[in-house]
Amino acid sequence: MPNGNGWMNMSSDGRKRVLIVDTATDAVVTGIAEIAETGIRVLAERTVADHRRHAELLTTLMAECLAESGVARSELDAVVTGTGPGPFTGLRVGMATGAAFADALSIPAHGVCSLDAIASDTVAAQPDSATVIAVTDARRREVYWALYRDGERVVGPEVQAPATVAQTLTGVDLDAAGGSPAQLALVGWTGGTPLVTVPTVAGLATVAARAVLDGVTPEPLVPLYLRRPDAVERKPRKPIEPKAAGAV
């Protein structure tokens, strides 16, 4: 699934400890995971559904996870942050916090598509699923979505009206789905409530695992807004020419 040498703070047994952050959905997700060639181990995790308090909650939850895991900040090897797609304000909170944390500790910050994490967890929960869809709420009567086959993203991420997604999926046999139950229903999913509704620490760590273990220097974090911002710069007004004397 879609996923320098200066980043080699790996422990002697090859494990890497990472801080995970995602605010691409209504949930604030953060935790500490240990990544090794043998798999992912979640040491601490917090998930709080409150899209109005992303900024207020995130740093407190991060501190709780560090304390619970017993991992000191100096022992972290990397930060993994979900890059969306997601609404501008919420997504920006997680990415800015993750980037600042990584910069302060001089460790890499790896960005991963949040829908990839949902799909990864969905496949982990239902291993026989070859074709998987991940859908989250984009608001404005639209959804964020992506389609996966055999662990690879083949469509998306996109932001579209549910009816458009449903039409695109005509004739596609879906084995499993992850993400927002309400939005999945709108795009035509009839397979029941998904087992995975938001990105998880394990899913985000899994998507980033290869890059983290290989010590790859990550690209700069780029948010997947998929929309133009609501606020745009106003065009300068044309100067008003004074009327000539006697003009009506």
XYZ file of C-alpha atoms in Angstrom:
248
model
C 0.000 0.000 0.000
C 1.188 3.480 -0.869
C 3.314 4.707 1.636
C 18.748 10.033 4.036
C 20.317 8.476 5.636
C 20.399 10.838 8.590
C 17.463 9.181 10.339
C 19.027 6.195 12.047
C 18.055 6.477 15.725
C 17.030 2.833 15.667
C 17.333 0.763 18.828
C 19.934 -1.991 18.832
C 17.365 -4.714 18.104
C 16.036 -2.990 14.978
C 12.830 -1.617 16.476
C 11.702 1.953 15.916
C 9.382 3.845 18.229
C 7.122 6.402 16.585
C 4.582 9.004 17.606
C 1.367 8.719 15.590
C -0.982 11.656 14.920
C -4.118 11.939 12.780
C -6.834 14.610 12.760
C -8.196 14.061 9.252
C -11.608 12.917 10.501
C -13.895 13.949 13.357
C -11.687 11.848 15.650
C -8.428 12.935 17.237
C -6.114 9.912 16.963
C -2.690 9.689 18.570
C -0.445 7.089 20.146
C 2.942 5.435 20.365
C 3.788 2.414 18.220
C 6.809 0.192 17.919
C 7.689 -0.801 14.360
C 9.844 -3.847 13.624
C 10.362 -6.266 10.751
C 8.187 -8.718 12.666
C 5.222 -6.337 12.862
C 3.593 -3.409 14.651
C 3.067 -3.160 18.388
C 0.842 -0.391 19.772
C 2.195 0.796 23.119
C -0.467 3.441 23.803
C -3.406 4.900 21.908
C -6.070 7.573 22.317
C -9.038 8.179 20.015
C -11.510 10.920 20.886
C -14.405 11.845 18.579
C -14.709 15.620 18.885
C -14.005 17.562 15.708
C -14.483 20.912 17.451
C -11.607 20.350 19.902
C -8.777 18.933 17.802
C -6.302 21.605 18.857
C -7.377 21.534 22.496
C -7.170 17.762 22.870
C -4.211 16.675 20.783
C -1.199 17.727 22.855
C -2.804 16.470 26.069
C -3.499 13.084 24.493
C 0.041 12.910 23.129
C 1.452 13.496 26.622
C -0.816 10.779 28.028
C 0.379 8.287 25.409
C 4.041 9.042 26.044
C 3.520 8.543 29.776
C 1.523 5.330 29.353
C 3.971 3.798 26.879
C 7.005 4.586 29.021
C 8.755 6.001 25.957
C 10.641 9.244 26.518
C 10.584 11.886 23.817
C 14.303 11.378 23.298
C 13.632 7.699 22.522
C 11.324 8.440 19.601
C 12.702 7.649 16.144
C 10.038 9.309 13.981
C 6.632 10.930 13.790
C 3.910 9.550 11.505
C 1.052 11.885 10.693
C -2.070 11.392 8.620
C -2.175 13.814 5.699
C -5.869 13.422 4.951
C -7.857 13.958 2.932
C -9.710 16.013 5.485
C -11.269 19.400 6.240
C -8.762 22.249 6.315
C -8.875 23.288 9.976
C -8.865 19.856 11.602
C -6.256 18.383 9.269
C -3.950 21.360 9.743
C -3.943 20.872 13.535
C -2.551 17.350 13.390
C -0.040 17.988 10.638
C 1.317 21.182 12.170
C 1.626 19.552 15.585
C 3.340 16.452 14.215
C 5.734 18.494 12.094
C 6.626 20.800 14.984
C 7.208 17.850 17.325
C 9.490 16.156 14.802
C 11.404 19.352 14.157
C 11.950 19.972 17.867
C 13.392 16.474 18.305
C 15.300 16.451 14.990
C 13.535 13.287 13.845
C 11.733 12.620 10.542
C 8.013 13.253 10.039
C 6.416 10.751 7.659
C 3.083 11.623 6.059
C 0.600 8.927 5.075
C -2.824 9.068 3.454
C -5.432 8.615 6.195
C -7.664 6.589 3.879
C -4.756 4.177 3.318
C -4.633 3.604 7.078
C -8.364 2.869 7.201
C -8.025 0.427 4.310
C -5.016 -1.248 5.929
C -6.928 -1.820 9.147
C -9.948 -3.049 7.226
C -7.868 -5.686 5.436
C -6.248 -6.667 8.731
C -9.710 -7.212 10.213
C -10.947 -9.088 7.129
C -7.850 -10.706 5.561
C -9.669 -12.318 2.647
C -10.825 -8.926 1.311
C -9.352 -8.231 -2.114
C -11.369 -5.130 -3.020
C -11.871 -2.521 -0.319
C -13.314 0.976 -0.209
C -12.516 3.648 2.384
C -14.906 6.586 2.770
C -14.967 9.544 5.173
C -17.132 12.628 5.578
C -16.009 15.608 3.482
C -19.033 17.703 4.515
C -20.829 19.915 1.985
C -22.742 16.782 0.919
C -19.542 15.179 -0.370
C -17.271 12.319 0.677
C -13.563 11.561 0.579
C -12.930 8.114 -0.812
C -10.426 5.689 -2.299
C -10.605 2.168 -3.728
C -8.069 -0.600 -3.074
C -7.319 -3.917 -4.737
C -4.943 -6.460 -3.221
C -3.551 -3.849 -0.843
C -2.868 -1.216 -3.501
C -4.782 2.023 -3.957
C -6.227 1.998 -7.480
C -8.612 4.973 -7.312
C -8.353 8.173 -5.313
C -8.159 9.820 -2.999
C -11.054 11.857 -4.376
C -13.684 14.242 -3.053
C -17.032 13.780 -4.764
C -20.775 13.676 -4.243
C -21.945 10.266 -2.959
C -24.077 9.723 -6.069
C -21.010 10.163 -8.271
C -19.071 7.631 -6.196
C -21.979 5.181 -6.344
C -22.046 5.478 -10.124
C -18.286 4.890 -10.328
C -18.680 1.757 -8.220
C -21.361 0.266 -10.478
C -20.297 -3.275 -11.260
C -17.496 -3.285 -8.673
C -17.680 -6.197 -6.222
C -16.613 -4.815 -2.866
C -15.366 -7.301 -0.281
C -15.111 -4.868 2.615
C -15.458 -1.211 3.519
C -14.019 1.119 6.137
C -14.771 4.634 7.279
C -17.888 6.598 8.131
C -20.971 4.329 8.279
C -23.307 7.144 7.205
C -21.191 8.102 4.196
C -20.666 4.473 3.190
C -24.416 4.014 3.095
C -24.718 7.068 0.847
C -22.319 5.601 -1.734
C -24.274 2.346 -1.821
C -22.431 0.091 0.654
C -24.848 -2.540 1.970
C -22.420 -4.836 3.747
C -23.194 -3.674 7.256
C -21.416 -1.470 9.768
C -17.678 -1.284 9.037
C -15.276 -2.740 11.572
C -12.957 0.253 11.105
C -14.440 3.751 11.124
C -11.424 6.068 11.627
C -7.655 5.792 11.155
C -5.913 3.911 13.968
C -2.403 3.990 15.377
C -1.771 0.488 14.019
C -3.068 1.365 10.561
C -1.059 4.565 10.256
C 2.090 2.823 11.519
C 1.597 -0.052 9.082
C 1.371 2.268 6.080
C 4.548 4.096 7.114
C 6.443 1.026 8.369
C 8.653 0.346 5.358
C 9.831 3.932 5.043
C 10.437 4.219 8.786
C 12.430 0.973 9.018
C 14.504 1.806 5.952
C 15.434 5.221 7.364
C 14.067 6.969 4.275
C 14.237 10.744 4.322
C 10.567 11.681 3.947
C 9.196 14.231 1.531
C 7.836 17.447 3.088
C 4.379 16.948 4.586
C 1.683 17.926 2.092
C -1.957 18.012 3.245
C -4.562 16.383 1.022
C -7.251 19.053 1.141
C -8.563 18.137 -2.349
C -10.517 21.400 -2.381
C -9.652 25.020 -2.914
C -9.794 27.017 0.349
C -12.987 28.919 1.129
C -11.075 32.083 1.908
C -9.514 33.674 -1.153
C -7.556 36.851 -1.541
C -9.701 39.712 -2.691
C -8.846 41.232 -6.026
C -7.656 44.837 -5.820
C -10.356 47.332 -6.652
C -9.923 49.506 -9.680
C -9.331 53.127 -8.769
C -12.358 55.345 -9.230
C -11.682 58.021 -11.789
C -12.884 61.464 -10.685
C -15.686 62.859 -12.792
C -14.871 65.718 -15.078
C -16.322 69.106 -14.163
C -19.897 69.382 -15.293
C -20.272 65.638 -15.884
C -23.534 64.050 -14.811
